[in-house]
mmCIF file of C-alpha atoms and ligand atoms in Angstrom:
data_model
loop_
_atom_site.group_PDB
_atom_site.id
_atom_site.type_symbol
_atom_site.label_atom_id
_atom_site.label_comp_id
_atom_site.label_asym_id
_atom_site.label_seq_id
_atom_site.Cartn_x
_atom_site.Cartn_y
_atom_site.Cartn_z
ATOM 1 C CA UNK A 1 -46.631 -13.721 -7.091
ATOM 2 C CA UNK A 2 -44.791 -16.819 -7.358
ATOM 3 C CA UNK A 3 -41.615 -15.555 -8.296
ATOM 4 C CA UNK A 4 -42.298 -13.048 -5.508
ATOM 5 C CA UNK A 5 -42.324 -16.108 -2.951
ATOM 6 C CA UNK A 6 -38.992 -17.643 -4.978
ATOM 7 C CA UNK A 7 -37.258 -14.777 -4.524
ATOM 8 C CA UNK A 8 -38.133 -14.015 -0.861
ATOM 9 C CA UNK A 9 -37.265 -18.187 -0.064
ATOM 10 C CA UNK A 10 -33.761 -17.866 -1.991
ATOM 11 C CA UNK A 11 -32.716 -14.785 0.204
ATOM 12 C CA UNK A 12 -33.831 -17.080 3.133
ATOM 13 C CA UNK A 13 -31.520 -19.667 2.288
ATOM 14 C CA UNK A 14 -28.894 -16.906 1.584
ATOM 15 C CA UNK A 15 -29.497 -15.152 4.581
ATOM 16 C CA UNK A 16 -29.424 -18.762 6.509
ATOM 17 C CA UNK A 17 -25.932 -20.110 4.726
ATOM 18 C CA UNK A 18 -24.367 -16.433 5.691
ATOM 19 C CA UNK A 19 -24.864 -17.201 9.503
ATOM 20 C CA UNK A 20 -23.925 -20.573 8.905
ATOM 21 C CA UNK A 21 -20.605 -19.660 6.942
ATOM 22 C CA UNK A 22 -19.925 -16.977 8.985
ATOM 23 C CA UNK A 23 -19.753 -19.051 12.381
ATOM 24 C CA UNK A 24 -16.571 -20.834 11.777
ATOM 25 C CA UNK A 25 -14.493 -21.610 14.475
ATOM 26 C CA UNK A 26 -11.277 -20.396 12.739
ATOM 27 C CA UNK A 27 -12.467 -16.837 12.906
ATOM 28 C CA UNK A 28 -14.895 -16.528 16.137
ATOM 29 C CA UNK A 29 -11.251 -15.251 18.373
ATOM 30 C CA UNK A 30 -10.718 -12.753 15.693
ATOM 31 C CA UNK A 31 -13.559 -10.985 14.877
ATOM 32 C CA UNK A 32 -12.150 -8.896 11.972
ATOM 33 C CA UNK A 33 -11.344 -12.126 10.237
ATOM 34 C CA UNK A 34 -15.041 -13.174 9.705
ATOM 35 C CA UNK A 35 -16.624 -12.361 6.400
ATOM 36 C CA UNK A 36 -19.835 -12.667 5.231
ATOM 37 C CA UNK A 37 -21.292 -14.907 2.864
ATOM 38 C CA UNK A 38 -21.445 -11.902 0.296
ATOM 39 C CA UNK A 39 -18.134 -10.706 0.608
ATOM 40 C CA UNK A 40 -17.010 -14.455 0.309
ATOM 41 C CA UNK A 41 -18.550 -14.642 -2.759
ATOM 42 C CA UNK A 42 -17.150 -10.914 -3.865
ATOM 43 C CA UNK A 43 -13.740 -11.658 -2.976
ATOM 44 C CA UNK A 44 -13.548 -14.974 -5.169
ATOM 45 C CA UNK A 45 -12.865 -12.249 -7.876
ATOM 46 C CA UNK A 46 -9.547 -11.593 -6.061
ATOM 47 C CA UNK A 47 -6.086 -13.306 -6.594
ATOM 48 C CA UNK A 48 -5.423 -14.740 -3.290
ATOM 49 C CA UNK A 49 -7.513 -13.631 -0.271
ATOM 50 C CA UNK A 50 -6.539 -10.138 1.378
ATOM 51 C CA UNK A 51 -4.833 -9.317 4.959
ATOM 52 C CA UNK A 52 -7.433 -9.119 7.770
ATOM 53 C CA UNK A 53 -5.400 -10.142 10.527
ATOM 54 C CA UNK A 54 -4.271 -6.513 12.380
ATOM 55 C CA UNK A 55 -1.865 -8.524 14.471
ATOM 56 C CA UNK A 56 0.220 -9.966 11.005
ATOM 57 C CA UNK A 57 -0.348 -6.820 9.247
ATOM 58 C CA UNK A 58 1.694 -4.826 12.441
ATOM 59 C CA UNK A 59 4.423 -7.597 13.330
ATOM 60 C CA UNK A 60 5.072 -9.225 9.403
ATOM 61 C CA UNK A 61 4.270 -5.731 7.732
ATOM 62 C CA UNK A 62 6.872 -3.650 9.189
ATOM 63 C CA UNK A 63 9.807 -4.663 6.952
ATOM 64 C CA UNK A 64 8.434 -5.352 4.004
ATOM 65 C CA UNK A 65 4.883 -6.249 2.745
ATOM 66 C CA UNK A 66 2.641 -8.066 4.310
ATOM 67 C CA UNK A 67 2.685 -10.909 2.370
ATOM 68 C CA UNK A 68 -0.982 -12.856 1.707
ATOM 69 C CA UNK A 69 -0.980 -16.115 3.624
ATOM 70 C CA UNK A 70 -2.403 -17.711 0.114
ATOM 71 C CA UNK A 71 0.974 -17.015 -1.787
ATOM 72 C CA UNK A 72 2.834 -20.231 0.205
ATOM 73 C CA UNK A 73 1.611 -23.724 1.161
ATOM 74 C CA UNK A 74 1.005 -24.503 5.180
ATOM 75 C CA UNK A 75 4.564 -26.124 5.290
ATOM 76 C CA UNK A 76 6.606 -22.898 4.248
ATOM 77 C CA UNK A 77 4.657 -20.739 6.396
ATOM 78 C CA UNK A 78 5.650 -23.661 9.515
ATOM 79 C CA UNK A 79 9.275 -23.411 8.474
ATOM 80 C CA UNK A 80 9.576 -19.577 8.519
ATOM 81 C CA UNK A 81 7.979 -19.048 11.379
ATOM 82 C CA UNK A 82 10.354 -21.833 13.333
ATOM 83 C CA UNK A 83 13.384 -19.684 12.214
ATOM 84 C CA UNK A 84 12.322 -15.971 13.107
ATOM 85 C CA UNK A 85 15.150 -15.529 14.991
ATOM 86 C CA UNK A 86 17.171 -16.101 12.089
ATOM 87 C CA UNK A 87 14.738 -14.306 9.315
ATOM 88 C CA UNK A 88 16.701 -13.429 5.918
ATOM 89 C CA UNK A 89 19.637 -12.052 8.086
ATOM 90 C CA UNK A 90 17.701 -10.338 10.513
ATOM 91 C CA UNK A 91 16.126 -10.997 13.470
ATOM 92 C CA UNK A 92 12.757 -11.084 13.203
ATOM 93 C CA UNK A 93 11.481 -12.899 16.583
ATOM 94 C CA UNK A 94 8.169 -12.546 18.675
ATOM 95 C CA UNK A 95 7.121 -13.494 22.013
ATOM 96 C CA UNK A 96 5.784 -17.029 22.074
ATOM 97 C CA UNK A 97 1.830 -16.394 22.388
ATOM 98 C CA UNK A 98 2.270 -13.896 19.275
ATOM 99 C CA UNK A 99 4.271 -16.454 17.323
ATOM 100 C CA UNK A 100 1.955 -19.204 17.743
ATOM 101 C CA UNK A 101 -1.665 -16.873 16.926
ATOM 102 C CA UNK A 102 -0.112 -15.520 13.827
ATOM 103 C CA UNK A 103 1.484 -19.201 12.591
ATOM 104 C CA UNK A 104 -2.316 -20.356 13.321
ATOM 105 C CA UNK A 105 -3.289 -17.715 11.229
ATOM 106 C CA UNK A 106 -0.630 -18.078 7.987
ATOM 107 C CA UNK A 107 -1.636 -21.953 8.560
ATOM 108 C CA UNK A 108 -5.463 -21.695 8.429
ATOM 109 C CA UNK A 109 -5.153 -19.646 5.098
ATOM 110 C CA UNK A 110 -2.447 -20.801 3.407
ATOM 111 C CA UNK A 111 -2.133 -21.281 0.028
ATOM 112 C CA UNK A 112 -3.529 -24.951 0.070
ATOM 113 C CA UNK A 113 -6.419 -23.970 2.257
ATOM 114 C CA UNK A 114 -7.347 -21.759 -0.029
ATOM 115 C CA UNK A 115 -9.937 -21.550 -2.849
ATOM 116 C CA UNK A 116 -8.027 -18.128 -4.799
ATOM 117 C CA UNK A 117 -6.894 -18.421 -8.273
ATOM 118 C CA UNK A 118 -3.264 -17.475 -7.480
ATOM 119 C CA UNK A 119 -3.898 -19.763 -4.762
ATOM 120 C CA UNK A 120 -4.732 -22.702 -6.535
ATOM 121 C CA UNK A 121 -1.982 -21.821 -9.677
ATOM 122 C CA UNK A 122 0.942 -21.785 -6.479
ATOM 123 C CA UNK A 123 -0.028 -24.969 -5.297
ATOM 124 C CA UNK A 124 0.089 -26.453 -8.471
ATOM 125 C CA UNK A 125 3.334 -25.273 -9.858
ATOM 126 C CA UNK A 126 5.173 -26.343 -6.382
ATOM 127 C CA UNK A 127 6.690 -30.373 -6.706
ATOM 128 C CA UNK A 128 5.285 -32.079 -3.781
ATOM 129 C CA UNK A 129 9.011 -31.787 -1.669
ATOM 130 C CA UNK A 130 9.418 -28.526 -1.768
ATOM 131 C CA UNK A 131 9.153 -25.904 0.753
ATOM 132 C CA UNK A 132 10.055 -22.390 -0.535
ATOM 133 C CA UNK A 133 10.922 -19.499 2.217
ATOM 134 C CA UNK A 134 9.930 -16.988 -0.729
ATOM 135 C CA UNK A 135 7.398 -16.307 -2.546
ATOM 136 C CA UNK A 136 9.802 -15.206 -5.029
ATOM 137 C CA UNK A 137 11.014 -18.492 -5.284
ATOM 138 C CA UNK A 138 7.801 -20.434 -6.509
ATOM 139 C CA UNK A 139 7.831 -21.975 -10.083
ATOM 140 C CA UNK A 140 4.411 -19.382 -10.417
ATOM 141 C CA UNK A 141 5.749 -16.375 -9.453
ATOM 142 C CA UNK A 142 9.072 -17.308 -11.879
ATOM 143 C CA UNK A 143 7.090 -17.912 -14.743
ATOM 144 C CA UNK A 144 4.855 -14.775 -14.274
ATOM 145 C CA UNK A 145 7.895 -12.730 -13.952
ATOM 146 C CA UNK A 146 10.719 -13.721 -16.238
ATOM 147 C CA UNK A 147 9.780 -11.238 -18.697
ATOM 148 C CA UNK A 148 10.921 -8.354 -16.604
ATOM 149 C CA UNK A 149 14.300 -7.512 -17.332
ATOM 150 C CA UNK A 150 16.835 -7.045 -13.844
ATOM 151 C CA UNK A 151 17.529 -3.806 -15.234
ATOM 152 C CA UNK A 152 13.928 -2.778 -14.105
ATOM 153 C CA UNK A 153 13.906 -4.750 -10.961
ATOM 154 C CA UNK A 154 17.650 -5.676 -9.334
ATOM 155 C CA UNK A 155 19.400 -2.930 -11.093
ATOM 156 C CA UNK A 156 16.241 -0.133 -10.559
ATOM 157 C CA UNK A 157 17.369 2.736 -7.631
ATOM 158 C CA UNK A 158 14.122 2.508 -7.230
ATOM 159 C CA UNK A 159 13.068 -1.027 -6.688
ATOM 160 C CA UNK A 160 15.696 -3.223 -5.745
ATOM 161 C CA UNK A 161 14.260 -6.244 -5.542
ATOM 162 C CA UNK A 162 11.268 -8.605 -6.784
ATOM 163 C CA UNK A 163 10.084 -9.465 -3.379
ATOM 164 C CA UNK A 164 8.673 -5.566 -2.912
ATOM 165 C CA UNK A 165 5.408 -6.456 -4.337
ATOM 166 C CA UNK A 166 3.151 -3.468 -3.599
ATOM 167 C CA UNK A 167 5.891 -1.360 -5.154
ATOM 168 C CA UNK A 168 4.713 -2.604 -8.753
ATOM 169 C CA UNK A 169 1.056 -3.570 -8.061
ATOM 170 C CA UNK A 170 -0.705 -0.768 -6.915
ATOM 171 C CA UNK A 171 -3.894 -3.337 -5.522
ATOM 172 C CA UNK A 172 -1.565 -5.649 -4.046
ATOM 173 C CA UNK A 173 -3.401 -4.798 -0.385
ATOM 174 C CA UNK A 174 -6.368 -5.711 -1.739
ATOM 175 C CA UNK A 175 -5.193 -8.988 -3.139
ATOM 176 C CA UNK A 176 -5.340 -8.131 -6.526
ATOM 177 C CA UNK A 177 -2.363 -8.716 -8.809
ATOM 178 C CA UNK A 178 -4.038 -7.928 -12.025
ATOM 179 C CA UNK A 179 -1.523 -7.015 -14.491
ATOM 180 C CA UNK A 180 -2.971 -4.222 -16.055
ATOM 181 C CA UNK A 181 -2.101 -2.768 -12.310
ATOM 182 C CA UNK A 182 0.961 -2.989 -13.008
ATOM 183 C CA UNK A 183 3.635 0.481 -12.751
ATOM 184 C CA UNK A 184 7.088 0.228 -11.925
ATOM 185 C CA UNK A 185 8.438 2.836 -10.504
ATOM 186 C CA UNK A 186 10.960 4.992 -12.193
ATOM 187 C CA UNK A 187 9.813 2.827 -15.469
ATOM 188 C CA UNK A 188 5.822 3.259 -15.563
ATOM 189 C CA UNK A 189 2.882 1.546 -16.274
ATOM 190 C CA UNK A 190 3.638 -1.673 -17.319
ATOM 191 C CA UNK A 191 3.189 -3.189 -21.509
ATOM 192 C CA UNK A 192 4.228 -6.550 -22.799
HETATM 193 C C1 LIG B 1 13.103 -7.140 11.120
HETATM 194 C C2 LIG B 1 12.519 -7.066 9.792
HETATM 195 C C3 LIG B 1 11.564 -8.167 9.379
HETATM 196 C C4 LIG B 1 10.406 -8.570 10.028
HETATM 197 C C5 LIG B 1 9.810 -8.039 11.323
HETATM 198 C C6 LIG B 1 9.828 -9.607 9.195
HETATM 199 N N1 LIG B 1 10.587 -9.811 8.066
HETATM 200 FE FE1 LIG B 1 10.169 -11.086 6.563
HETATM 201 N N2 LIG B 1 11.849 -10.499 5.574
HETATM 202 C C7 LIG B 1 12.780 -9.597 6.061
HETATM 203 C C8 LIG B 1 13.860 -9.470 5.095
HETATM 204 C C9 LIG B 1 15.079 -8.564 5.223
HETATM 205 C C10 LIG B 1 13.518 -10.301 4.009
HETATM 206 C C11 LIG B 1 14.289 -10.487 2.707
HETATM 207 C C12 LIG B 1 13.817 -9.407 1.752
HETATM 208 C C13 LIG B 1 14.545 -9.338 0.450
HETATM 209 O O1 LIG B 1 15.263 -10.263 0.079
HETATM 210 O O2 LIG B 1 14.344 -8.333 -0.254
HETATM 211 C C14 LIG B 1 12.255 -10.932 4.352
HETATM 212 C C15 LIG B 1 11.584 -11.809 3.519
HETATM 213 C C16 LIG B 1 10.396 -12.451 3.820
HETATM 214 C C17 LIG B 1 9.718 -13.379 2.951
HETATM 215 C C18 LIG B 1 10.142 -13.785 1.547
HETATM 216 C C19 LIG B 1 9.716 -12.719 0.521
HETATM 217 C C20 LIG B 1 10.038 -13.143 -0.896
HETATM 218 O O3 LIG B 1 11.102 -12.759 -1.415
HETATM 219 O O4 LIG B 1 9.213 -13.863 -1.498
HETATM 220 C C21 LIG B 1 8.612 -13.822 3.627
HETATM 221 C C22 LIG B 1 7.581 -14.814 3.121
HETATM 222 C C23 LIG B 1 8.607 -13.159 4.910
HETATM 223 N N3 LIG B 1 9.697 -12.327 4.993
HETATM 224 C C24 LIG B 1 7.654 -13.375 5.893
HETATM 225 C C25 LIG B 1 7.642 -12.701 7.123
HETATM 226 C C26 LIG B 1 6.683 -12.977 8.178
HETATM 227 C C27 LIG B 1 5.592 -14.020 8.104
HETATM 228 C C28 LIG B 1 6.960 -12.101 9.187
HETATM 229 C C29 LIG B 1 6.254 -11.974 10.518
HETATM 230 C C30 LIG B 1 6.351 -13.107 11.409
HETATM 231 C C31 LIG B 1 8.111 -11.303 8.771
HETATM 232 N N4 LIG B 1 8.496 -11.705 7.524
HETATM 233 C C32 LIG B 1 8.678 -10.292 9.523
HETATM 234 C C33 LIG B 1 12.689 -8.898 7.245
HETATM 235 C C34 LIG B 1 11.665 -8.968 8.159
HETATM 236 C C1 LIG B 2 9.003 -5.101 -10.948
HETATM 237 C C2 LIG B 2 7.617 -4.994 -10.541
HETATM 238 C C3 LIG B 2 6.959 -6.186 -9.895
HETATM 239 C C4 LIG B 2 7.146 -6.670 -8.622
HETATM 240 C C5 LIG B 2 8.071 -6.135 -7.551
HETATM 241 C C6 LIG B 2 6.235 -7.786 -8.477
HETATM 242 N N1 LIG B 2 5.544 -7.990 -9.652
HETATM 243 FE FE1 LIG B 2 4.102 -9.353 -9.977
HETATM 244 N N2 LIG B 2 3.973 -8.788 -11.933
HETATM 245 C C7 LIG B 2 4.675 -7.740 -12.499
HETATM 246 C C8 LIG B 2 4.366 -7.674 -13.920
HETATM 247 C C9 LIG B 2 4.932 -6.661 -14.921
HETATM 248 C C10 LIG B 2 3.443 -8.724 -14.184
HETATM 249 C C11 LIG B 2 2.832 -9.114 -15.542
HETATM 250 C C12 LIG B 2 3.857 -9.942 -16.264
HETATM 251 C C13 LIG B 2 3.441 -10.361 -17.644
HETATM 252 O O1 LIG B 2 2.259 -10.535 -17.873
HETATM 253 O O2 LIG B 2 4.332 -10.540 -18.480
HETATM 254 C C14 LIG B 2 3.224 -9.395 -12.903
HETATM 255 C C15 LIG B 2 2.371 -10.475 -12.727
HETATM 256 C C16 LIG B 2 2.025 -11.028 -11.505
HETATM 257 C C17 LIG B 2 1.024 -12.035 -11.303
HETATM 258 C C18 LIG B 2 0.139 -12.630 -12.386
HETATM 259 C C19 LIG B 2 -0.956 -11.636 -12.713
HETATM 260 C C20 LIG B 2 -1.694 -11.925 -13.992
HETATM 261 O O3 LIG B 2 -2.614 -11.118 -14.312
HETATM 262 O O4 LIG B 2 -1.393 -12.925 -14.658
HETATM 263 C C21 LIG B 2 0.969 -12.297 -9.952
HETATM 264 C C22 LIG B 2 0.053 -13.264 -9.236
HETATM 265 C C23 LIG B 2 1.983 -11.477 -9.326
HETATM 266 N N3 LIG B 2 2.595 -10.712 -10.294
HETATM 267 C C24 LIG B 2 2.273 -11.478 -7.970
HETATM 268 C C25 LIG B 2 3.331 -10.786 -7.384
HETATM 269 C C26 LIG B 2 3.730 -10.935 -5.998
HETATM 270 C C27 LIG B 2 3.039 -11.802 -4.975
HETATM 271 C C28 LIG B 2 4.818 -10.121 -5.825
HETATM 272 C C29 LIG B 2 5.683 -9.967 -4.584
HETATM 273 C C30 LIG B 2 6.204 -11.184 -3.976
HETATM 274 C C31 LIG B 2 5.072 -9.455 -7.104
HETATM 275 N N4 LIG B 2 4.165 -9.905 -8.027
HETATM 276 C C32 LIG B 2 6.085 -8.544 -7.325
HETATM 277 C C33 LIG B 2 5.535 -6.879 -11.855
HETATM 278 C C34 LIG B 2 5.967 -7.032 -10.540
#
C-alpha cells in the first residue's frame, strides 16, 4: 500500500512539473514548439534538440538542411541572420516580421541555450571571440570530421560538400548524429 501511495504522489509531482515546464513563455506563440516534460526528458538522448519550428523548417530548409539551432552559439545565428541578403552568395532575404520570429527562434535555442550533448561539446570547442557563419567551421565539427578523406566528401559526384549533413546521417532530422548512422552515398555505410 505504501508504495502504492509513493508511486501515485511521484506521478503527481510529474504530472505537476509537466504543466509547469510546459508553460514557458518562449513557446506559448508557437504551439508546436512546446514539449512535454516526457519528451524533454526523451529527447536528452538526442545530439542537439530537433526542428519544430514549421516556419524555419519552410524558409531555412529550402536550400539546404535545416540546420538545428543547437549546432551555433546565439551570436552566429545574430550575424547570419543580419546578412540574408547577402547569404553564401545568394540572396536569401525575408520580410521583416519573418526575419525577426525565426532569429527569436535560432536565438532562444541556440547552442548555448541549450542542454544537448553536441550542444554543450560546440560551445566548448568555440574560443570566446569567435563567431562562425558555419557549422562546418566549428573546432567540433573539424575534429569529428577530419578523418574523412575529400575524396569522399569534396571530390564525391555525389556529395559535394560537408555542409549537406542529412546526406551522410540518415537521423539527422531527428537530431541524431550517431555515427553508426553514418552512409555516404556512393561510398556506404560508414567504418573507421
Ligand atoms: C536561397 C537559398 C538559401 C536559403 C533560402 C537559405 N540558405 Fe543558408 N546557405 C545557402 C548556401 C548556398 C549556403 C552555402 C552552402 C555550401 O557551402 O555548401 C548556405 C549555408 C548556410 C549555413 C552554413 C552551413 C555550413 O556549412 O555549416 C548556415 C548556418 C545557413 N546557411 C543558415 C541558413 C538560415 C538560418 C536560413 C534561413 C533564414 C538559410 N540558411 C536560408 C543558401 C540558402
Ligand atoms: C561525408 C558524410 C558526412 C557529412 C556530410 C556530415 N557528417 Fe557528421 N560525421 C560523419 C562521419 C563518418 C562521422 C564519424 C566520424 C568518426 O567517428 O571518425 C561523423 C560524426 C559526426 C558527429 C559526432 C557523432 C559521434 O557519434 O561522435 C556529429 C555531431 C556530426 N557528425 C554532425 C554533423 C553535422 C551537423 C553535419 C552537417 C553540418 C555533418 N555531420 C555532416 C560523416 C558526415
Amino acid at each position: 500500500m505504501k508504495t502504492i501511495i509513493t508511486s501515485i504522489s511521484i506521478l503527481t509531482l510529474l504530472f505537476t512539473t509537466a504543466l509547469v515546464v510546459g508553460d514557458d513563455d518562449r513557446y506559448k506563440k508557437e504551439k508546436h514548439d512546446e514539449k512535454s516534460f516526457f519528451s524533454r526528458l526523451f529527447e536528452k538522448d538526442l545530439d542537439v534538440a530537433p526542428v519544430k519550428n514549421t516556419v524555419y523548417k519552410e524558409e531555412c530548409g529550402s536550400c539546404h538542411f535545416a540546420y538545428q539551432p543547437g549546432l551555433l552559439p546565439a551570436r552566429s545565428w545574430k550575424k547570419i541572420m543580419g546578412n540574408l541578403e547577402n547569404h553564401f552568395d545568394e540572396n536569401a532575404e525575408l520580410d521583416k516580421e519573418v526575419q525577426t520570429e525565426l532569429t527569436n527562434y535560432l536565438v532562444a535555442n541556440a547552442a548555448d541555450h541549450a542542454n544537448y550533448k553536441r550542444s554543450r561539446r560546440i560551445m566548448r570547442s568555440l574560443s570566446k571571440g569567435s563567431t562562425p557563419l558555419r557549422v562546418t567551421e566549428t573546432p567540433y565539427f573539424i575534429r569529428k570530421h577530419d578523418e574523412i578523406p575529400s575524396r569522399l566528401v569534396k571530390d564525391n559526384p555525389e556529395l559535394g560538400s560537408f555542409s549537406k549533413c542529412a546526406a551522410c546521417h540518415g537521423n539527422a532530422e531527428k537530431g541524431s548524429y550517431d555515427e553508426d548512422d553514418v552512409r555516404i552515398p556512393g561510398v556506404g555505410k560508414w567504418d573507421d
